[in-house]
Short mmCIF file of C-alpha atoms and ligand atoms in Angstrom, two decimals:
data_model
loop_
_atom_site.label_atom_id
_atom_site.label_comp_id
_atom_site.label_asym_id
_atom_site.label_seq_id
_atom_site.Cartn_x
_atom_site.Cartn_y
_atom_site.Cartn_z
CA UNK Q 29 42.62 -8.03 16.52
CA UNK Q 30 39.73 -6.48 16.82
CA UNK Q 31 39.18 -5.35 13.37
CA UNK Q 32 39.65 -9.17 12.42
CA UNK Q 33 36.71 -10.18 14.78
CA UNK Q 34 34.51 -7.77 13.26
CA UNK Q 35 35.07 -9.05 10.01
CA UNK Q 36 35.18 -12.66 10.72
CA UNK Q 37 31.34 -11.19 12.50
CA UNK Q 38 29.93 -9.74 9.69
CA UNK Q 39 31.08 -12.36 7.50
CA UNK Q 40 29.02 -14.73 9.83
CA UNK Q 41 25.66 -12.99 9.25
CA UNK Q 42 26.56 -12.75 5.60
CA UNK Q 43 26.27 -16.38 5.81
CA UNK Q 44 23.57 -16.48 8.16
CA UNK Q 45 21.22 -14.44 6.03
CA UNK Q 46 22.77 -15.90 2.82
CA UNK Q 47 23.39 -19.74 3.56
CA UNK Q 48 20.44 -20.32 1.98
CA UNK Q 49 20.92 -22.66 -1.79
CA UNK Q 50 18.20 -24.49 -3.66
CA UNK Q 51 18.66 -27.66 -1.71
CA UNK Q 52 17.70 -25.76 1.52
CA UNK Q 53 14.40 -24.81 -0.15
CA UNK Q 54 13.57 -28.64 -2.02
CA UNK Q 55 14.52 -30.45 1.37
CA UNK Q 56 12.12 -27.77 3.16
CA UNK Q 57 9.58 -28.55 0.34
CA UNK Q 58 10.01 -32.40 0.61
CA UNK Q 59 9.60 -32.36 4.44
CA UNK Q 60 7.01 -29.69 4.95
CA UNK Q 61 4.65 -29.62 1.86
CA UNK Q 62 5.30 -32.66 -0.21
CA UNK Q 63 3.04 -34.56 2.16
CA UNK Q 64 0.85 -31.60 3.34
CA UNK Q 65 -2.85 -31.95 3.59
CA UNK Q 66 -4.34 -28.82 2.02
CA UNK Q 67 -7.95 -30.19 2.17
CA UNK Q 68 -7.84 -29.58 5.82
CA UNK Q 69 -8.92 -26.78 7.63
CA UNK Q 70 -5.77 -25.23 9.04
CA UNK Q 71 -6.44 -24.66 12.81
CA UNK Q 72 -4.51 -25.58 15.99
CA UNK Q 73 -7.93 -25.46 17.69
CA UNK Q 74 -10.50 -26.78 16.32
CA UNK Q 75 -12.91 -24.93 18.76
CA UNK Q 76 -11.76 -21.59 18.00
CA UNK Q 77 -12.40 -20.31 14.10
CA UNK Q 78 -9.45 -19.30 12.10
CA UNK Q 79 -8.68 -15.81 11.81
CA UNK Q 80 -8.22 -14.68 8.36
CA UNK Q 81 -6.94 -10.72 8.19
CA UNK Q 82 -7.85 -8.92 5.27
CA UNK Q 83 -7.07 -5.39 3.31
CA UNK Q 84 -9.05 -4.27 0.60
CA UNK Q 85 -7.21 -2.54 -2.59
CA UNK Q 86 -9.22 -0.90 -5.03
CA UNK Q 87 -6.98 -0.99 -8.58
CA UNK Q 88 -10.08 0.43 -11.02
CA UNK Q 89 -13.71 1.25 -11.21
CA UNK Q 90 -14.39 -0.31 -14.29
CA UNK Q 91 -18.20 0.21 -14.70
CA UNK Q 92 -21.54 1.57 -13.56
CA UNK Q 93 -24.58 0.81 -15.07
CA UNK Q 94 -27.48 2.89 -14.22
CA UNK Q 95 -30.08 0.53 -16.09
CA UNK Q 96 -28.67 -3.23 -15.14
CA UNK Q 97 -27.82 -1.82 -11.69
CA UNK Q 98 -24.70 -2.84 -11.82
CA UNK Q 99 -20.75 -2.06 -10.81
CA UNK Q 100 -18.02 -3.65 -11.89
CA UNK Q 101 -14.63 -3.18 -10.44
CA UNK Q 102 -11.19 -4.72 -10.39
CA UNK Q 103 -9.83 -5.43 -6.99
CA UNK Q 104 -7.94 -7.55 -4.72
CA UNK Q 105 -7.44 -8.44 -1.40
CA UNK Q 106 -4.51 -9.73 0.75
CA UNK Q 107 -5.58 -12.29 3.30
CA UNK Q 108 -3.24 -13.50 6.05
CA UNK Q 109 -3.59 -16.18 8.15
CA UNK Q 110 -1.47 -18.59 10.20
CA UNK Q 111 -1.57 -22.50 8.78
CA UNK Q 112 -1.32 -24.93 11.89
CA UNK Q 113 -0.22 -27.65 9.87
CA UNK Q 114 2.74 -25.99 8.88
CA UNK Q 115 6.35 -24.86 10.56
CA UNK Q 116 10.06 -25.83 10.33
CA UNK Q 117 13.07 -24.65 12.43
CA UNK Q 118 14.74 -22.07 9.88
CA UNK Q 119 18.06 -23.02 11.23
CA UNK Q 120 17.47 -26.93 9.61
CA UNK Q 121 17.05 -24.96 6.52
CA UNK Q 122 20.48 -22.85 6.31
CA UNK Q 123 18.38 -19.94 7.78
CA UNK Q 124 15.16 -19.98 5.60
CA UNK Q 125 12.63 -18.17 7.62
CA UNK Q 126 9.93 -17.70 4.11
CA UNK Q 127 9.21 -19.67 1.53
CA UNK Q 128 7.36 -18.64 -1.83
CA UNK Q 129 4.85 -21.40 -3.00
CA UNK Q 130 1.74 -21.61 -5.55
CA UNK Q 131 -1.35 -21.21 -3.87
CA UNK Q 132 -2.59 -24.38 -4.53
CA UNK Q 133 0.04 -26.40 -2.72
CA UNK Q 134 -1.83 -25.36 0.41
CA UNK Q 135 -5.54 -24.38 1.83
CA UNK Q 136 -6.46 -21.44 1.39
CA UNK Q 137 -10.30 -19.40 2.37
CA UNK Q 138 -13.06 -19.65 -0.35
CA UNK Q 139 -13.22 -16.00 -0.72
CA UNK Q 140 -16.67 -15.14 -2.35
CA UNK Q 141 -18.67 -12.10 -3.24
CA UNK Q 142 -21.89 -12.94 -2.48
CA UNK Q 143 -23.70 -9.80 -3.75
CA UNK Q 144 -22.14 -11.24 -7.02
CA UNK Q 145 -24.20 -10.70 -10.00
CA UNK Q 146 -22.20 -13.40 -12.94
CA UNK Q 147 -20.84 -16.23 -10.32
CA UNK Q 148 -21.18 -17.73 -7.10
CA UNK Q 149 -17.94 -18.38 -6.61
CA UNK Q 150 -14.10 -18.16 -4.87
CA UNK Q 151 -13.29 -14.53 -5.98
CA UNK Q 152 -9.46 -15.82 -7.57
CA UNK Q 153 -11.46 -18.30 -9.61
CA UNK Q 154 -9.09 -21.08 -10.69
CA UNK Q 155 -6.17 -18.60 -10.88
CA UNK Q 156 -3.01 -19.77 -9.06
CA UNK Q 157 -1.12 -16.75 -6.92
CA UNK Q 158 2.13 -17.13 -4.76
CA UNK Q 159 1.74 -17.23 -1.56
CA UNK Q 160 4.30 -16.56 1.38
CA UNK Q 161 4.61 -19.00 4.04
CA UNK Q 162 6.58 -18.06 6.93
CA UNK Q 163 8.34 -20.89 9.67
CA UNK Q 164 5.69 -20.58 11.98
CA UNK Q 165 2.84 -21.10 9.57
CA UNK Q 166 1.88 -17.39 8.55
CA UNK Q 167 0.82 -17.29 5.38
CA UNK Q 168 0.23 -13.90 2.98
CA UNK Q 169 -1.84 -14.69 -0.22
CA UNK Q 170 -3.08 -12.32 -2.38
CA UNK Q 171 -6.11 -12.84 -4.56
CA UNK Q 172 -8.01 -10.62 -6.25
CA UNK Q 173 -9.94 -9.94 -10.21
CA UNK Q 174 -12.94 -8.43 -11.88
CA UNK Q 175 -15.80 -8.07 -9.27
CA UNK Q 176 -19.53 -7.15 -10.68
CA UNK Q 177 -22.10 -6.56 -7.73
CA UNK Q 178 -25.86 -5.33 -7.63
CA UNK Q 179 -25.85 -1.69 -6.53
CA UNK Q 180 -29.18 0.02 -6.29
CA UNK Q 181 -29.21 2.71 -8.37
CA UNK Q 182 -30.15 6.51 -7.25
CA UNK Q 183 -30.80 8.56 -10.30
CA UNK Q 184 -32.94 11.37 -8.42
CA UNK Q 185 -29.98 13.44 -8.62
CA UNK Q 186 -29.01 12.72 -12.39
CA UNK Q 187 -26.47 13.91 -13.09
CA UNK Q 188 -25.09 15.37 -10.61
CA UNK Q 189 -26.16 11.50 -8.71
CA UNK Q 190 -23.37 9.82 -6.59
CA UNK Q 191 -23.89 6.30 -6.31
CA UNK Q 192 -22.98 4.08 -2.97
CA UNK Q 193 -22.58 0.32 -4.31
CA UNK Q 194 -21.53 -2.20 -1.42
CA UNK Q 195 -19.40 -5.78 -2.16
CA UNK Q 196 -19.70 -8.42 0.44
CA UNK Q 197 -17.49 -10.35 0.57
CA UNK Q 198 -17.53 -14.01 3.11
CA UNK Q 199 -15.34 -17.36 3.08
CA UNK Q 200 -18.80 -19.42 1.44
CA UNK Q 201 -19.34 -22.89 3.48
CA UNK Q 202 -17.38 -21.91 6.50
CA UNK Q 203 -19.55 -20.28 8.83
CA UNK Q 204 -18.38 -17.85 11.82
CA UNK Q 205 -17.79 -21.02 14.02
CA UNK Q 206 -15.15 -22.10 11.37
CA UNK Q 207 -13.61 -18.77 9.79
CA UNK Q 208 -13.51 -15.06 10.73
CA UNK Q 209 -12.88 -12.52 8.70
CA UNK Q 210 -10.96 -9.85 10.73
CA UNK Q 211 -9.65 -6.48 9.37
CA UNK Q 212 -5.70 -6.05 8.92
CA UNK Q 213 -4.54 -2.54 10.99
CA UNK Q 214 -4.73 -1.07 7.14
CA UNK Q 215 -7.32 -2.20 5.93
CA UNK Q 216 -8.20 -0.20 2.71
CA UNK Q 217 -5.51 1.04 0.16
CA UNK Q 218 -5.95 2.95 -2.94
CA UNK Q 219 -1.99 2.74 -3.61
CA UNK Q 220 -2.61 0.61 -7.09
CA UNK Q 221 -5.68 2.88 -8.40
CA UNK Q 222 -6.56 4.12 -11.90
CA UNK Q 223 -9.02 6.65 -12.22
CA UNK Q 224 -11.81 6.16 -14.68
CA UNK Q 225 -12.97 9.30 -16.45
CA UNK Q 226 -16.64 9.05 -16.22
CA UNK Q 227 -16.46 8.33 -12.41
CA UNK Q 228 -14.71 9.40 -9.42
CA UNK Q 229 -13.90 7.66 -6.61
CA UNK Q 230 -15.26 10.00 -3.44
CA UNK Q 231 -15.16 7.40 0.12
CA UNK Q 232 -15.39 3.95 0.94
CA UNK Q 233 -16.08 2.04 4.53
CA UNK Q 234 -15.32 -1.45 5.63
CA UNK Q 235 -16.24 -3.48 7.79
CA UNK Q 236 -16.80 -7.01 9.59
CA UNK Q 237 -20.02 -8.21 10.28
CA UNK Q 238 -22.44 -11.35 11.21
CA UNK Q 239 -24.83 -11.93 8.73
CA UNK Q 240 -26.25 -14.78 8.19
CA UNK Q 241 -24.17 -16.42 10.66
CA UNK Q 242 -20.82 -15.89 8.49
CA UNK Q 243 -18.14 -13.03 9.03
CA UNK Q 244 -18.83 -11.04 6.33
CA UNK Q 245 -16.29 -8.01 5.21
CA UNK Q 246 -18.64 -5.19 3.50
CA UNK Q 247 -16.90 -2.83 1.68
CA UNK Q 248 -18.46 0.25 -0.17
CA UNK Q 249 -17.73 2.17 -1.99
CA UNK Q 250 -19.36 5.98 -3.16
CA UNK Q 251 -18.97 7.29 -6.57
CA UNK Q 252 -19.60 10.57 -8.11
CA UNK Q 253 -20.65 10.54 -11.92
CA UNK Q 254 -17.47 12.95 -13.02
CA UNK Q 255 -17.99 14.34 -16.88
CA UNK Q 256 -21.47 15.95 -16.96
CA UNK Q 257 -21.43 16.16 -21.04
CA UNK Q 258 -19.66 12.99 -21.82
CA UNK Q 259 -22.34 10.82 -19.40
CA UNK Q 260 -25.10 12.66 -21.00
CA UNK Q 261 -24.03 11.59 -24.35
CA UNK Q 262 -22.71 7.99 -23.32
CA UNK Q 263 -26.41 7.41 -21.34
CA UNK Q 264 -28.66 8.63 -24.68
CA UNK Q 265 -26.02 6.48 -27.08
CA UNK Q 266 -26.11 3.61 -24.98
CA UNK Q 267 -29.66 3.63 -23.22
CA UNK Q 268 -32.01 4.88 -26.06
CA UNK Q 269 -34.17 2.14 -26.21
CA UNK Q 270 -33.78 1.91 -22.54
CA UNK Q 271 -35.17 5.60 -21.77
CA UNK Q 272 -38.49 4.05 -21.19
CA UNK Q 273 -36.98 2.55 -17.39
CA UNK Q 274 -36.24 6.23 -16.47
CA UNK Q 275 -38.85 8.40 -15.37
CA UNK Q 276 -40.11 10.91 -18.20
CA UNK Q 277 -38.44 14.01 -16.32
CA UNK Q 278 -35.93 12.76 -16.19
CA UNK Q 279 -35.58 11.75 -19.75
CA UNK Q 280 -36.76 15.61 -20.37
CA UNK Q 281 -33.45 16.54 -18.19
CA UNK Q 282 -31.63 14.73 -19.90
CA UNK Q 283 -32.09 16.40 -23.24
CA UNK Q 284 -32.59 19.66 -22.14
CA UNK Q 285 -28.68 18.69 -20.80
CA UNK Q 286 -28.01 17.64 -24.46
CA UNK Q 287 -29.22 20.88 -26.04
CA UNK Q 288 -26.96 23.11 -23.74
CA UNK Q 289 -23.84 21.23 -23.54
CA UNK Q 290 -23.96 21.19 -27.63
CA UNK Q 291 -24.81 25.38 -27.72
CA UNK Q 292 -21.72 25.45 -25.27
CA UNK Q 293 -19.72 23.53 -27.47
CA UNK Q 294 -20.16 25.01 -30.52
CA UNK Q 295 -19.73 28.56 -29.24
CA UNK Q 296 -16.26 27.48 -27.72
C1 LIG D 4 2.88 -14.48 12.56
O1 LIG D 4 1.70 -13.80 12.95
C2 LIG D 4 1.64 -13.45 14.31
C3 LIG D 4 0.29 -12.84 14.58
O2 LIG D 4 0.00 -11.84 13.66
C4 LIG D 4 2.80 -12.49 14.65
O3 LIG D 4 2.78 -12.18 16.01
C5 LIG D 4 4.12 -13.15 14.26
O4 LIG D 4 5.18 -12.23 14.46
C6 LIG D 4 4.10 -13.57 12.81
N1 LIG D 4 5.33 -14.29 12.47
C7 LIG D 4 6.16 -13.91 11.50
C8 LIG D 4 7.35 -14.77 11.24
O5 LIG D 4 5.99 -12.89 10.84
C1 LIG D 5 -11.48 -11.38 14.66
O1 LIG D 5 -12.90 -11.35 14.57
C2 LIG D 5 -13.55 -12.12 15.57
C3 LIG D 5 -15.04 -12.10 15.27
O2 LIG D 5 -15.45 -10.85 14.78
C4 LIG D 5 -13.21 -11.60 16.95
O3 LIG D 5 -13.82 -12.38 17.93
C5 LIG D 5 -11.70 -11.62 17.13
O4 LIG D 5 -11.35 -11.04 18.36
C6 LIG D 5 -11.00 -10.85 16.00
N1 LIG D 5 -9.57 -11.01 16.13
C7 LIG D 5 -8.72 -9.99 16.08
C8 LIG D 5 -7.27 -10.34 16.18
O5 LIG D 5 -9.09 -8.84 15.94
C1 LIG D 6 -13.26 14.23 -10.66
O1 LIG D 6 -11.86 14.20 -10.49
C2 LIG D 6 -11.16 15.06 -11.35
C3 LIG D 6 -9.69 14.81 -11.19
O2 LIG D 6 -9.35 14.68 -9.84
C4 LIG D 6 -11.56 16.50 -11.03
O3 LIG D 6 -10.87 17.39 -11.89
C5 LIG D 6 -13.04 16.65 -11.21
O4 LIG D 6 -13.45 17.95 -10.85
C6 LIG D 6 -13.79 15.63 -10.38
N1 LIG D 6 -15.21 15.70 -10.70
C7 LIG D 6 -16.16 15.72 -9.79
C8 LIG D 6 -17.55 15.74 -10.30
O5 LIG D 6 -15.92 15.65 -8.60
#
């Protein structure tokens, strides 16, 4: 008797946690999002800003250029937030509690990096991500590309210089009144990095603050220039008619550099 029960149970949450079929999920999508207003600003209160909770990944450092004063790297970031204008009973749905959509079927924040130095514009450009959207409106999206910012370079230690470049990062036409940016209880992650060969990646910080009267996430990032020989020779291939922005000592370092690294190399 009992062993019955248990199996008549179990096959119960099978079906509970499996009832779901594709006409669940287009009569979800026909009552919740076919007439959905994305243009709106998602809030219950409209006195209280929405909370958006970010962590930062860093997938590559993809450039540093002494001269231009520039860094480029790839990275992404995975906002949460919870949507006001959407929710559904799961159990109307043969137990769908998530549903995977394209990003633009609802609103999502205008992400930009404002220390930018191409575009002033939403981070994910016009690409289209998923995004998760639970039954009571949470929503995980995860954006993310190539990001070049201005970073002030230091070459007083050429080369054995690390460099501190900072991204900032704000939701651009919704001030603090409308949108915070709040950090997620992890709020960095390194778990999809590449290491580039020229630089290595030493410590980062984040943070929220108010500038400008937007929440603005800062993230930085500190770099340490890695191969002494190979930089030397990428900086004189690459900068040669440049050498005149760098201080003549330091143009004197760098081919006294040149001279021993190429005695070294020859005697190995
Ligand atoms: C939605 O987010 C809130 C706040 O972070 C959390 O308490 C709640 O458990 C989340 N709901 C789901 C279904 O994950
Ligand atoms: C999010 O940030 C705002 C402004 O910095 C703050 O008032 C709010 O308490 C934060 N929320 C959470 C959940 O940390
Ligand atoms: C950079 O990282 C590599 C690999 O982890 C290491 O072997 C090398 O010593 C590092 N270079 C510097 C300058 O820290």
């Amino acid at each position: 008797m009992s062993a019955i029960f248990v199996i008549v149970l179990a096959i119960l949450t099978l079906s509970k946690t499996n009832g779901q079929d594709i006409s669940n999920v287009k009569q979800l999508y026909t009552d919740v999002f076919a007439n959905h207003q994305k243009e709106i600003l998602p809030k219950i209160d409209q006195n209280t800003p929405l909370q958006i909770s970010v962590t930062m990944y860093l997938m590559t450092i993809t450039k540093f250029d002494e001269v231009d004063e520039t860094i480029v790297i790839l990275g992404a970031m995975g906002c949460s937030w919870n949507d006001g204008g959407i929710s559904w009973d799961p159990t109307s749905y043969g137990n769908k509690y998530y549903t995977v959509l394209s990003s633009e079927k609802i609103w999502t924040p205008p992400i930009t990096l404002i220390n930018a130095v191409d575009v002033l514009g939403p981070v994910q450009g016009d690409t289209k991500t998923n995004v998760y959207i639970f039954y009571d409106g949470n929503v995980t999206w995860p954006l993310g590309g190539v990001m070049s910012a201005k970073c002030t370079t230091d070459i007083s230690k050429f080369p054995y210089d690390s460099q501190t470049c900072k991204f900032q990062f704000l939701s651009w036409g919704l001030d603090q009144t409308e949108l915070t940016l709040n950090l997620s209880s992890d709020p960095f992650s390194a778990q999809f990095f590449t290491p580039n060969s020229n630089w290595n990646f030493s410590s980062y910080d984040i943070r929220i603050i108010s500038w400008n009267g937007y929440s603005t996430l800062e993230f930085s990032i500190t770099i340490k220039r890695a191969s002494l020989y190979y930089s030397v020779m990428v900086t004189l291939k690459q900068n040669t008619r440049k050498l005149e922005h760098i201080s003549g000592t330091t143009a004197l370092l760098v081919l006294c550099i040149l001279k021993d690294s190429t005695m070294s190399s020859s005697v190995s």
